[in-house]
C-alpha cells in the first residue's frame, strides 16, 4: 500500500534485544483521540511538558511517575526541582498563562484531560513534595475528578511494577535500572486511568506482536536522542489488520536508555502486556549520552546521564518548539499518519475518523 512501509520480518520474532528493525517508523490505524503519554523521572517531567504544551495531541491524557512541575527549571536552578527541594510554581503559572495558545497549546484543553501522578514516599531523587507541587500547579487548569494522585508507601525512586523483572532494583533503593517490584502495577494503573473500564485485563505473555526498532533520525531525531528507538506493535495492530488501535508513549528516566539498561524499560515495566490485550501501540523514544556542553537555563551543562530535556538544554525545552518534544511529537504524528511536513513520505490515513490537525 502506498505510503505504508512493510514490516521486514515476521511476527514470530520474539527476542526484544534483537528487535525487528524498520527502515523508518510506520503509519498505523490509530484513533487520534486515544493518544496518551506517561514517563518516569526526567521522562515524567517530559510527559508533563508534552501533556501541557501539546494538549491538543495527547487527548487521552498524561501520566507522571516521580516527576515535577511543568516549566520548573526555567526561572530557578533545576536542582531546586529535584531531591527534597521546594521549587516555586508562581512564575511557571504566570508563564503558562502567557504562553497558552501560542508557545503551547491552549490550557483550556486540560479541563478535558485525564492526569495521573505517582510518587514514592521514600523517593530522595524527585521527592514527594515536588510531585505534590505538580498536582498543585495542574489543579489550576484540570478538573479535580480527572486528576489521580497516588503515593507508594516506602517506595524509592523507581518505576513501580508488581512483578519481579530480571535485573530490577529493590523498591526501597534509588538505583539503576530504577524499575522495581513495589507491589503496584504502575503501567496498568496509568493506562486504566486514561482508558478506564474499557481496558481488558493485561496479557500474561508471550506477546502477540513485536518490538520494532526504528531510526530516530531526521525529523524524529534531536541532540541527546539516540539513533535508535523502539515501538511495540501488537499483532492486531500490525500492517494490513483492520483493528483501530490506541497509542501510548512511554518515556524512560535518566540513565535508563536502551544503551545503558538494554530492554529493561521496554520489558520490565509491563506496558506491552497491557498493550497486547488492548490493541495499543507503545512508543519508546530513547535518549543517549551527550557529553557536549550546552547553555541551559541553569548554566552550561552536558547531558552525560542521557536525560529527556526539561532544563533548557536543547532549545526552549518546554515550548512546542523544544527539540525533544518536537521529535517525539513527530514520531506520534508519523504513527497516526497525519504528518503534514512537506516532503514526508507518510501519507494521510483514509480512515473515517481521521481529520487534519
Ligand atoms: C562521555 O563521558 C564519559 C566520562 O568521561 C565517558 O565515559 C563516555 O564514554 C563519554 N560518552 C560519549 C558518548 O562520548
Ligand atoms: C557557557 O559557554 C559559553 C560558550 O559555549 C561561554 O561563552 C559562557 O561564558 C559559558 N557560561 C558560563 C556561565 O560558564
mmCIF file of C-alpha atoms and ligand atoms in Angstrom:
data_model
loop_
_atom_site.group_PDB
_atom_site.id
_atom_site.type_symbol
_atom_site.label_atom_id
_atom_site.label_comp_id
_atom_site.label_asym_id
_atom_site.label_seq_id
_atom_site.Cartn_x
_atom_site.Cartn_y
_atom_site.Cartn_z
ATOM 1 C CA UNK A 1 0.000 0.000 0.000
ATOM 2 C CA UNK A 2 1.413 3.390 -0.931
ATOM 3 C CA UNK A 3 2.837 5.303 1.982
ATOM 4 C CA UNK A 4 2.908 2.319 4.249
ATOM 5 C CA UNK A 5 6.159 0.517 4.750
ATOM 6 C CA UNK A 6 6.010 -3.215 5.019
ATOM 7 C CA UNK A 7 7.390 -4.916 8.061
ATOM 8 C CA UNK A 8 10.645 -6.612 7.362
ATOM 9 C CA UNK A 9 10.216 -9.704 9.428
ATOM 10 C CA UNK A 10 7.512 -11.962 10.726
ATOM 11 C CA UNK A 11 5.625 -11.650 13.974
ATOM 12 C CA UNK A 12 7.215 -14.852 15.192
ATOM 13 C CA UNK A 13 10.244 -12.793 16.196
ATOM 14 C CA UNK A 14 10.321 -12.853 19.978
ATOM 15 C CA UNK A 15 13.674 -11.571 21.248
ATOM 16 C CA UNK A 16 13.493 -7.971 22.402
ATOM 17 C CA UNK A 17 17.199 -7.394 22.276
ATOM 18 C CA UNK A 18 17.175 -8.343 18.619
ATOM 19 C CA UNK A 19 14.120 -6.233 17.828
ATOM 20 C CA UNK A 20 12.931 -6.274 14.257
ATOM 21 C CA UNK A 21 14.411 -3.259 12.532
ATOM 22 C CA UNK A 22 12.309 -0.901 10.464
ATOM 23 C CA UNK A 23 13.731 1.291 7.721
ATOM 24 C CA UNK A 24 11.570 4.009 9.159
ATOM 25 C CA UNK A 25 8.726 4.450 11.593
ATOM 26 C CA UNK A 26 5.475 3.116 10.169
ATOM 27 C CA UNK A 27 1.959 4.501 9.987
ATOM 28 C CA UNK A 28 -0.817 2.524 11.683
ATOM 29 C CA UNK A 29 -4.560 2.692 12.091
ATOM 30 C CA UNK A 30 -4.709 4.702 15.291
ATOM 31 C CA UNK A 31 -7.625 6.569 16.824
ATOM 32 C CA UNK A 32 -6.275 10.127 17.188
ATOM 33 C CA UNK A 33 -8.416 10.595 20.301
ATOM 34 C CA UNK A 34 -6.577 7.730 22.006
ATOM 35 C CA UNK A 35 -3.095 9.247 22.217
ATOM 36 C CA UNK A 36 -1.564 9.401 25.721
ATOM 37 C CA UNK A 37 1.876 9.687 27.306
ATOM 38 C CA UNK A 38 3.485 8.688 30.578
ATOM 39 C CA UNK A 39 7.024 8.813 31.850
ATOM 40 C CA UNK A 40 9.284 8.310 34.820
ATOM 41 C CA UNK A 41 11.616 10.922 36.366
ATOM 42 C CA UNK A 42 13.057 13.049 33.509
ATOM 43 C CA UNK A 43 10.593 11.126 31.345
ATOM 44 C CA UNK A 44 7.932 12.227 33.841
ATOM 45 C CA UNK A 45 8.947 15.864 33.525
ATOM 46 C CA UNK A 46 8.817 15.314 29.754
ATOM 47 C CA UNK A 47 5.373 13.692 29.936
ATOM 48 C CA UNK A 48 4.088 16.752 31.818
ATOM 49 C CA UNK A 49 5.659 19.026 29.202
ATOM 50 C CA UNK A 50 4.044 17.080 26.375
ATOM 51 C CA UNK A 51 0.700 16.862 28.146
ATOM 52 C CA UNK A 52 0.626 20.617 28.746
ATOM 53 C CA UNK A 53 2.330 22.002 25.629
ATOM 54 C CA UNK A 54 0.764 19.509 23.207
ATOM 55 C CA UNK A 55 -2.596 19.090 24.931
ATOM 56 C CA UNK A 56 -4.333 19.008 21.552
ATOM 57 C CA UNK A 57 -2.376 15.911 20.537
ATOM 58 C CA UNK A 58 -2.337 13.954 23.834
ATOM 59 C CA UNK A 59 -6.111 13.831 24.044
ATOM 60 C CA UNK A 60 -6.353 10.757 26.276
ATOM 61 C CA UNK A 61 -4.154 12.304 28.948
ATOM 62 C CA UNK A 62 -0.721 12.207 30.557
ATOM 63 C CA UNK A 63 0.882 10.412 33.473
ATOM 64 C CA UNK A 64 3.875 11.389 35.574
ATOM 65 C CA UNK A 65 5.806 8.930 37.711
ATOM 66 C CA UNK A 66 8.216 10.758 40.028
ATOM 67 C CA UNK A 67 8.276 13.983 38.025
ATOM 68 C CA UNK A 68 7.857 17.645 38.922
ATOM 69 C CA UNK A 69 6.050 20.800 37.821
ATOM 70 C CA UNK A 70 5.891 21.990 34.233
ATOM 71 C CA UNK A 71 8.437 24.756 33.480
ATOM 72 C CA UNK A 72 10.118 24.135 36.833
ATOM 73 C CA UNK A 73 13.686 24.609 35.614
ATOM 74 C CA UNK A 74 13.409 27.894 33.730
ATOM 75 C CA UNK A 75 13.409 30.592 36.380
ATOM 76 C CA UNK A 76 15.133 28.719 39.185
ATOM 77 C CA UNK A 77 18.054 26.311 39.196
ATOM 78 C CA UNK A 78 16.807 22.927 38.001
ATOM 79 C CA UNK A 79 18.245 21.222 41.083
ATOM 80 C CA UNK A 80 15.565 23.053 43.089
ATOM 81 C CA UNK A 81 13.128 20.770 41.246
ATOM 82 C CA UNK A 82 14.934 17.628 42.440
ATOM 83 C CA UNK A 83 15.730 15.802 45.680
ATOM 84 C CA UNK A 84 13.727 17.304 48.530
ATOM 85 C CA UNK A 85 13.751 20.787 47.014
ATOM 86 C CA UNK A 86 10.907 23.246 47.310
ATOM 87 C CA UNK A 87 10.625 24.931 43.915
ATOM 88 C CA UNK A 88 8.285 27.838 43.331
ATOM 89 C CA UNK A 89 5.410 27.316 40.897
ATOM 90 C CA UNK A 90 4.415 31.003 40.844
ATOM 91 C CA UNK A 91 6.488 32.025 37.821
ATOM 92 C CA UNK A 92 5.724 28.792 35.955
ATOM 93 C CA UNK A 93 1.991 29.524 36.424
ATOM 94 C CA UNK A 94 2.441 33.072 35.091
ATOM 95 C CA UNK A 95 4.429 31.691 32.157
ATOM 96 C CA UNK A 96 1.849 29.018 31.358
ATOM 97 C CA UNK A 97 -0.953 31.577 31.207
ATOM 98 C CA UNK A 98 1.036 33.920 28.988
ATOM 99 C CA UNK A 99 2.088 31.126 26.610
ATOM 100 C CA UNK A 100 -1.321 29.449 26.346
ATOM 101 C CA UNK A 101 -2.437 29.255 22.722
ATOM 102 C CA UNK A 102 0.960 30.498 21.492
ATOM 103 C CA UNK A 103 4.169 28.767 22.583
ATOM 104 C CA UNK A 104 1.996 25.961 23.965
ATOM 105 C CA UNK A 105 -1.497 24.661 23.185
ATOM 106 C CA UNK A 106 -4.465 26.250 24.909
ATOM 107 C CA UNK A 107 -4.540 25.462 28.628
ATOM 108 C CA UNK A 108 -8.308 25.234 28.233
ATOM 109 C CA UNK A 109 -7.797 21.690 26.861
ATOM 110 C CA UNK A 110 -6.569 20.497 30.254
ATOM 111 C CA UNK A 111 -10.141 20.569 31.597
ATOM 112 C CA UNK A 112 -10.854 17.504 29.474
ATOM 113 C CA UNK A 113 -7.609 15.653 30.129
ATOM 114 C CA UNK A 114 -7.034 12.706 32.429
ATOM 115 C CA UNK A 115 -3.952 13.342 34.558
ATOM 116 C CA UNK A 116 -2.154 10.756 36.680
ATOM 117 C CA UNK A 117 0.700 11.414 39.128
ATOM 118 C CA UNK A 118 2.579 8.830 41.201
ATOM 119 C CA UNK A 119 5.184 9.372 43.910
ATOM 120 C CA UNK A 120 7.151 7.133 46.257
ATOM 121 C CA UNK A 121 7.183 8.323 49.860
ATOM 122 C CA UNK A 122 10.874 7.354 50.173
ATOM 123 C CA UNK A 123 11.950 8.940 46.876
ATOM 124 C CA UNK A 124 15.001 11.136 47.516
ATOM 125 C CA UNK A 125 15.640 11.962 43.825
ATOM 126 C CA UNK A 126 12.299 13.568 42.973
ATOM 127 C CA UNK A 127 10.720 13.959 46.394
ATOM 128 C CA UNK A 128 7.043 13.685 47.249
ATOM 129 C CA UNK A 129 6.890 17.451 47.840
ATOM 130 C CA UNK A 130 7.919 18.093 44.243
ATOM 131 C CA UNK A 131 5.314 15.764 42.724
ATOM 132 C CA UNK A 132 2.736 17.385 45.003
ATOM 133 C CA UNK A 133 3.649 20.770 43.515
ATOM 134 C CA UNK A 134 2.967 19.378 40.036
ATOM 135 C CA UNK A 135 -0.504 18.430 41.231
ATOM 136 C CA UNK A 136 -0.989 21.904 42.761
ATOM 137 C CA UNK A 137 0.073 23.510 39.518
ATOM 138 C CA UNK A 138 -2.193 21.406 37.310
ATOM 139 C CA UNK A 139 -5.145 21.876 39.678
ATOM 140 C CA UNK A 140 -5.378 25.431 38.317
ATOM 141 C CA UNK A 141 -6.438 24.028 34.938
ATOM 142 C CA UNK A 142 -7.697 20.464 35.324
ATOM 143 C CA UNK A 143 -10.944 19.095 36.746
ATOM 144 C CA UNK A 144 -10.293 17.534 40.170
ATOM 145 C CA UNK A 145 -12.237 14.436 39.150
ATOM 146 C CA UNK A 146 -9.840 13.931 36.220
ATOM 147 C CA UNK A 147 -6.699 14.029 38.357
ATOM 148 C CA UNK A 148 -5.423 10.982 40.206
ATOM 149 C CA UNK A 149 -2.519 11.305 42.647
ATOM 150 C CA UNK A 150 -1.088 8.074 44.027
ATOM 151 C CA UNK A 151 1.586 7.631 46.679
ATOM 152 C CA UNK A 152 3.501 4.400 47.152
ATOM 153 C CA UNK A 153 4.477 3.828 50.772
ATOM 154 C CA UNK A 154 8.170 3.199 51.275
ATOM 155 C CA UNK A 155 8.958 3.295 47.560
ATOM 156 C CA UNK A 156 12.195 4.953 46.492
ATOM 157 C CA UNK A 157 12.913 6.463 43.066
ATOM 158 C CA UNK A 158 11.652 3.646 40.864
ATOM 159 C CA UNK A 159 9.100 2.957 38.171
ATOM 160 C CA UNK A 160 6.717 0.779 40.181
ATOM 161 C CA UNK A 161 5.547 -2.638 38.997
ATOM 162 C CA UNK A 162 4.018 -5.684 40.657
ATOM 163 C CA UNK A 163 6.296 -8.303 39.154
ATOM 164 C CA UNK A 164 9.942 -9.264 39.624
ATOM 165 C CA UNK A 165 11.573 -8.292 36.356
ATOM 166 C CA UNK A 166 15.046 -9.579 35.634
ATOM 167 C CA UNK A 167 17.661 -7.097 36.879
ATOM 168 C CA UNK A 168 15.145 -4.858 38.652
ATOM 169 C CA UNK A 169 16.197 -2.630 41.535
ATOM 170 C CA UNK A 170 14.806 -3.066 45.075
ATOM 171 C CA UNK A 171 11.714 -0.924 45.713
ATOM 172 C CA UNK A 172 13.329 0.862 48.659
ATOM 173 C CA UNK A 173 16.540 1.831 46.832
ATOM 174 C CA UNK A 174 17.055 4.615 44.285
ATOM 175 C CA UNK A 175 19.369 2.770 41.941
ATOM 176 C CA UNK A 176 19.605 1.657 38.295
ATOM 177 C CA UNK A 177 17.598 0.471 36.468
ATOM 178 C CA UNK A 178 15.030 2.381 38.593
ATOM 179 C CA UNK A 179 12.365 -0.236 37.893
ATOM 180 C CA UNK A 180 11.147 -2.144 40.929
ATOM 181 C CA UNK A 181 8.513 -4.539 42.177
ATOM 182 C CA UNK A 182 6.706 -2.244 44.603
ATOM 183 C CA UNK A 183 3.546 -4.354 44.584
ATOM 184 C CA UNK A 184 1.914 -1.740 42.345
ATOM 185 C CA UNK A 185 1.317 -2.069 38.631
ATOM 186 C CA UNK A 186 2.206 1.474 37.567
ATOM 187 C CA UNK A 187 1.840 0.893 33.828
ATOM 188 C CA UNK A 188 -1.539 -0.765 34.311
ATOM 189 C CA UNK A 189 -2.847 1.890 36.696
ATOM 190 C CA UNK A 190 -1.886 4.820 34.495
ATOM 191 C CA UNK A 191 -3.409 3.165 31.418
ATOM 192 C CA UNK A 192 -6.598 2.314 33.330
ATOM 193 C CA UNK A 193 -6.840 5.949 34.414
ATOM 194 C CA UNK A 194 -6.742 7.061 30.766
ATOM 195 C CA UNK A 195 -8.870 4.361 29.178
ATOM 196 C CA UNK A 196 -10.991 3.266 32.114
ATOM 197 C CA UNK A 197 -13.182 0.234 32.267
ATOM 198 C CA UNK A 198 -12.852 -0.275 28.534
ATOM 199 C CA UNK A 199 -9.465 -1.917 29.127
ATOM 200 C CA UNK A 200 -9.262 -5.685 29.116
ATOM 201 C CA UNK A 201 -7.041 -7.393 31.717
ATOM 202 C CA UNK A 202 -3.377 -7.415 30.843
ATOM 203 C CA UNK A 203 -1.915 -10.261 28.890
ATOM 204 C CA UNK A 204 0.124 -12.967 30.551
ATOM 205 C CA UNK A 205 2.592 -13.175 27.676
ATOM 206 C CA UNK A 206 4.194 -14.228 25.459
ATOM 207 C CA UNK A 207 3.387 -11.134 23.460
ATOM 208 C CA UNK A 208 1.446 -11.454 20.232
ATOM 209 C CA UNK A 209 3.400 -8.727 18.463
ATOM 210 C CA UNK A 210 6.902 -7.366 18.097
ATOM 211 C CA UNK A 211 9.141 -4.677 19.439
ATOM 212 C CA UNK A 212 10.389 -2.885 16.349
ATOM 213 C CA UNK A 213 13.412 -0.625 16.329
ATOM 214 C CA UNK A 214 13.448 2.387 14.030
ATOM 215 C CA UNK A 215 15.927 5.151 13.228
ATOM 216 C CA UNK A 216 15.366 8.151 15.466
ATOM 217 C CA UNK A 217 16.916 10.490 12.948
ATOM 218 C CA UNK A 218 15.934 13.430 10.749
ATOM 219 C CA UNK A 219 12.644 14.916 11.917
ATOM 220 C CA UNK A 220 12.421 12.111 14.514
ATOM 221 C CA UNK A 221 15.823 12.954 15.996
ATOM 222 C CA UNK A 222 17.450 15.654 18.133
ATOM 223 C CA UNK A 223 20.680 16.146 20.055
ATOM 224 C CA UNK A 224 20.571 13.972 23.172
ATOM 225 C CA UNK A 225 18.340 11.395 21.467
ATOM 226 C CA UNK A 226 19.740 8.021 20.388
ATOM 227 C CA UNK A 227 19.953 6.914 16.764
ATOM 228 C CA UNK A 228 17.552 4.072 17.501
ATOM 229 C CA UNK A 229 14.222 3.968 19.326
ATOM 230 C CA UNK A 230 11.509 1.321 19.722
ATOM 231 C CA UNK A 231 7.830 0.721 19.241
ATOM 232 C CA UNK A 232 5.755 -2.230 20.439
ATOM 233 C CA UNK A 233 3.049 -3.177 17.964
ATOM 234 C CA UNK A 234 0.597 -5.943 18.959
ATOM 235 C CA UNK A 235 -0.275 -8.408 16.242
ATOM 236 C CA UNK A 236 -3.763 -6.975 15.780
ATOM 237 C CA UNK A 237 -2.291 -3.521 15.066
ATOM 238 C CA UNK A 238 0.256 -4.685 12.525
ATOM 239 C CA UNK A 239 0.158 -3.894 8.877
ATOM 240 C CA UNK A 240 -2.899 -4.987 6.978
ATOM 241 C CA UNK A 241 -5.075 -5.678 10.013
ATOM 242 C CA UNK A 242 -8.332 -3.846 10.489
ATOM 243 C CA UNK A 243 -8.157 -3.032 14.187
ATOM 244 C CA UNK A 244 -8.163 0.669 15.051
ATOM 245 C CA UNK A 245 -5.560 0.923 17.777
ATOM 246 C CA UNK A 246 -4.645 3.185 20.646
ATOM 247 C CA UNK A 247 -1.256 4.875 21.001
ATOM 248 C CA UNK A 248 0.689 5.367 24.217
ATOM 249 C CA UNK A 249 4.137 6.988 24.562
ATOM 250 C CA UNK A 250 6.295 5.633 27.427
ATOM 251 C CA UNK A 251 9.312 7.695 28.461
ATOM 252 C CA UNK A 252 12.215 6.349 30.492
ATOM 253 C CA UNK A 253 14.217 8.314 33.057
ATOM 254 C CA UNK A 254 17.854 9.473 33.043
ATOM 255 C CA UNK A 255 20.327 6.630 32.583
ATOM 256 C CA UNK A 256 17.502 4.244 31.650
ATOM 257 C CA UNK A 257 18.084 4.459 27.903
ATOM 258 C CA UNK A 258 18.496 1.271 25.887
ATOM 259 C CA UNK A 259 22.253 1.736 25.501
ATOM 260 C CA UNK A 260 22.555 1.716 29.305
ATOM 261 C CA UNK A 261 19.971 -0.790 30.606
ATOM 262 C CA UNK A 262 19.102 -2.729 27.477
ATOM 263 C CA UNK A 263 15.482 -3.773 27.112
ATOM 264 C CA UNK A 264 14.528 -3.446 30.800
ATOM 265 C CA UNK A 265 12.345 -0.375 30.354
ATOM 266 C CA UNK A 266 10.722 -1.959 27.300
ATOM 267 C CA UNK A 267 10.023 -5.236 29.092
ATOM 268 C CA UNK A 268 10.052 -4.978 32.906
ATOM 269 C CA UNK A 269 7.648 -2.015 33.160
ATOM 270 C CA UNK A 270 4.798 -4.155 31.809
ATOM 271 C CA UNK A 271 3.317 -1.641 29.348
ATOM 272 C CA UNK A 272 3.428 -4.159 26.490
ATOM 273 C CA UNK A 273 1.359 -6.757 28.347
ATOM 274 C CA UNK A 274 -1.471 -4.244 28.676
ATOM 275 C CA UNK A 275 -0.968 -3.068 25.111
ATOM 276 C CA UNK A 276 -1.202 -6.619 23.847
ATOM 277 C CA UNK A 277 -4.751 -7.259 25.064
ATOM 278 C CA UNK A 278 -5.963 -3.749 24.313
ATOM 279 C CA UNK A 279 -4.925 -3.047 20.719
ATOM 280 C CA UNK A 280 -2.441 -0.443 21.858
ATOM 281 C CA UNK A 281 0.828 0.604 20.271
ATOM 282 C CA UNK A 282 3.545 1.712 22.710
ATOM 283 C CA UNK A 283 6.218 4.115 21.519
ATOM 284 C CA UNK A 284 9.538 4.164 23.391
ATOM 285 C CA UNK A 285 11.646 7.193 22.385
ATOM 286 C CA UNK A 286 15.270 6.842 23.506
ATOM 287 C CA UNK A 287 17.893 9.234 24.811
ATOM 288 C CA UNK A 288 21.663 8.880 24.559
ATOM 289 C CA UNK A 289 24.672 10.210 26.458
ATOM 290 C CA UNK A 290 25.633 13.641 25.116
ATOM 291 C CA UNK A 291 28.933 14.872 26.580
ATOM 292 C CA UNK A 292 28.792 18.159 24.677
ATOM 293 C CA UNK A 293 28.330 21.328 26.713
ATOM 294 C CA UNK A 294 25.203 23.381 26.113
ATOM 295 C CA UNK A 295 23.862 26.553 27.656
ATOM 296 C CA UNK A 296 20.797 25.695 29.765
ATOM 297 C CA UNK A 297 18.509 27.790 31.968
ATOM 298 C CA UNK A 298 20.825 26.726 34.817
ATOM 299 C CA UNK A 299 24.164 27.441 33.108
ATOM 300 C CA UNK A 300 26.396 25.396 30.807
ATOM 301 C CA UNK A 301 25.789 21.676 31.207
ATOM 302 C CA UNK A 302 26.304 18.393 29.392
ATOM 303 C CA UNK A 303 23.768 15.572 29.251
ATOM 304 C CA UNK A 304 26.093 12.822 30.392
ATOM 305 C CA UNK A 305 23.239 10.970 32.116
ATOM 306 C CA UNK A 306 21.052 10.786 28.984
ATOM 307 C CA UNK A 307 18.021 12.681 30.274
ATOM 308 C CA UNK A 308 14.976 13.883 28.402
ATOM 309 C CA UNK A 309 15.301 17.656 28.400
ATOM 310 C CA UNK A 310 13.358 19.865 30.794
ATOM 311 C CA UNK A 311 16.227 22.229 31.697
ATOM 312 C CA UNK A 312 16.516 24.335 28.549
ATOM 313 C CA UNK A 313 19.377 22.306 27.138
ATOM 314 C CA UNK A 314 18.112 21.665 23.625
ATOM 315 C CA UNK A 315 16.167 24.727 22.618
ATOM 316 C CA UNK A 316 13.174 26.022 24.568
ATOM 317 C CA UNK A 317 12.523 22.618 26.170
ATOM 318 C CA UNK A 318 9.006 23.205 27.404
ATOM 319 C CA UNK A 319 7.670 25.090 24.404
ATOM 320 C CA UNK A 320 6.278 23.200 21.437
ATOM 321 C CA UNK A 321 9.481 24.015 19.546
ATOM 322 C CA UNK A 322 11.704 22.287 22.157
ATOM 323 C CA UNK A 323 13.960 19.830 20.309
ATOM 324 C CA UNK A 324 12.995 16.731 22.291
ATOM 325 C CA UNK A 325 9.270 17.472 22.307
ATOM 326 C CA UNK A 326 9.231 18.212 18.598
ATOM 327 C CA UNK A 327 10.982 14.930 17.786
ATOM 328 C CA UNK A 328 8.622 12.871 19.978
ATOM 329 C CA UNK A 329 5.583 14.607 18.511
ATOM 330 C CA UNK A 330 6.873 13.896 15.006
ATOM 331 C CA UNK A 331 7.066 10.201 15.949
ATOM 332 C CA UNK A 332 3.471 10.286 17.201
ATOM 333 C CA UNK A 333 2.254 12.075 14.086
ATOM 334 C CA UNK A 334 4.095 9.597 11.894
ATOM 335 C CA UNK A 335 2.433 6.640 13.627
ATOM 336 C CA UNK A 336 -1.035 8.142 13.397
ATOM 337 C CA UNK A 337 -0.365 9.103 9.799
ATOM 338 C CA UNK A 338 -1.136 12.746 9.989
ATOM 339 C CA UNK A 339 2.270 14.193 9.469
ATOM 340 C CA UNK A 340 1.958 17.265 7.327
ATOM 341 C CA UNK A 341 5.623 18.118 6.864
ATOM 342 C CA UNK A 342 6.272 18.769 3.176
ATOM 343 C CA UNK A 343 8.311 16.035 1.563
ATOM 344 C CA UNK A 344 7.297 13.397 4.091
ATOM 345 C CA UNK A 345 6.662 10.028 2.515
ATOM 346 C CA UNK A 346 3.991 9.276 5.088
ATOM 347 C CA UNK A 347 0.513 9.582 3.573
ATOM 348 C CA UNK A 348 -2.566 10.575 5.462
ATOM 349 C CA UNK A 349 -4.793 7.822 6.678
ATOM 350 C CA UNK A 350 -8.079 7.412 4.875
ATOM 351 C CA UNK A 351 -9.962 6.106 7.895
ATOM 352 C CA UNK A 352 -13.280 7.854 8.506
ATOM 353 C CA UNK A 353 -12.339 9.178 11.952
ATOM 354 C CA UNK A 354 -9.296 10.948 10.606
ATOM 355 C CA UNK A 355 -9.306 14.696 10.344
ATOM 356 C CA UNK A 356 -6.499 17.178 9.870
ATOM 357 C CA UNK A 357 -4.831 18.671 12.897
HETATM 358 C C1 LIG B 1 31.080 10.670 27.964
HETATM 359 O O1 LIG B 1 31.985 10.914 29.009
HETATM 360 C C2 LIG B 1 32.190 9.801 29.874
HETATM 361 C C3 LIG B 1 33.038 10.261 31.047
HETATM 362 O O2 LIG B 1 34.151 10.950 30.611
HETATM 363 C C4 LIG B 1 32.810 8.666 29.094
HETATM 364 O O3 LIG B 1 32.997 7.536 29.918
HETATM 365 C C5 LIG B 1 31.871 8.287 27.940
HETATM 366 O O4 LIG B 1 32.463 7.302 27.122
HETATM 367 C C6 LIG B 1 31.527 9.506 27.090
HETATM 368 N N1 LIG B 1 30.477 9.108 26.182
HETATM 369 C C7 LIG B 1 30.386 9.567 24.953
HETATM 370 C C8 LIG B 1 29.244 9.039 24.148
HETATM 371 O O5 LIG B 1 31.154 10.369 24.470
HETATM 372 C C1 LIG B 2 28.926 28.938 28.623
HETATM 373 O O1 LIG B 2 29.620 28.602 27.436
HETATM 374 C C2 LIG B 2 29.804 29.670 26.540
HETATM 375 C C3 LIG B 2 30.497 29.144 25.302
HETATM 376 O O2 LIG B 2 29.927 27.966 24.868
HETATM 377 C C4 LIG B 2 30.633 30.754 27.215
HETATM 378 O O3 LIG B 2 30.748 31.860 26.356
HETATM 379 C C5 LIG B 2 29.965 31.175 28.514
HETATM 380 O O4 LIG B 2 30.833 32.075 29.200
HETATM 381 C C6 LIG B 2 29.698 29.993 29.399
HETATM 382 N N1 LIG B 2 28.943 30.396 30.561
HETATM 383 C C7 LIG B 2 29.267 30.067 31.782
HETATM 384 C C8 LIG B 2 28.352 30.582 32.864
HETATM 385 O O5 LIG B 2 30.233 29.378 32.046
#
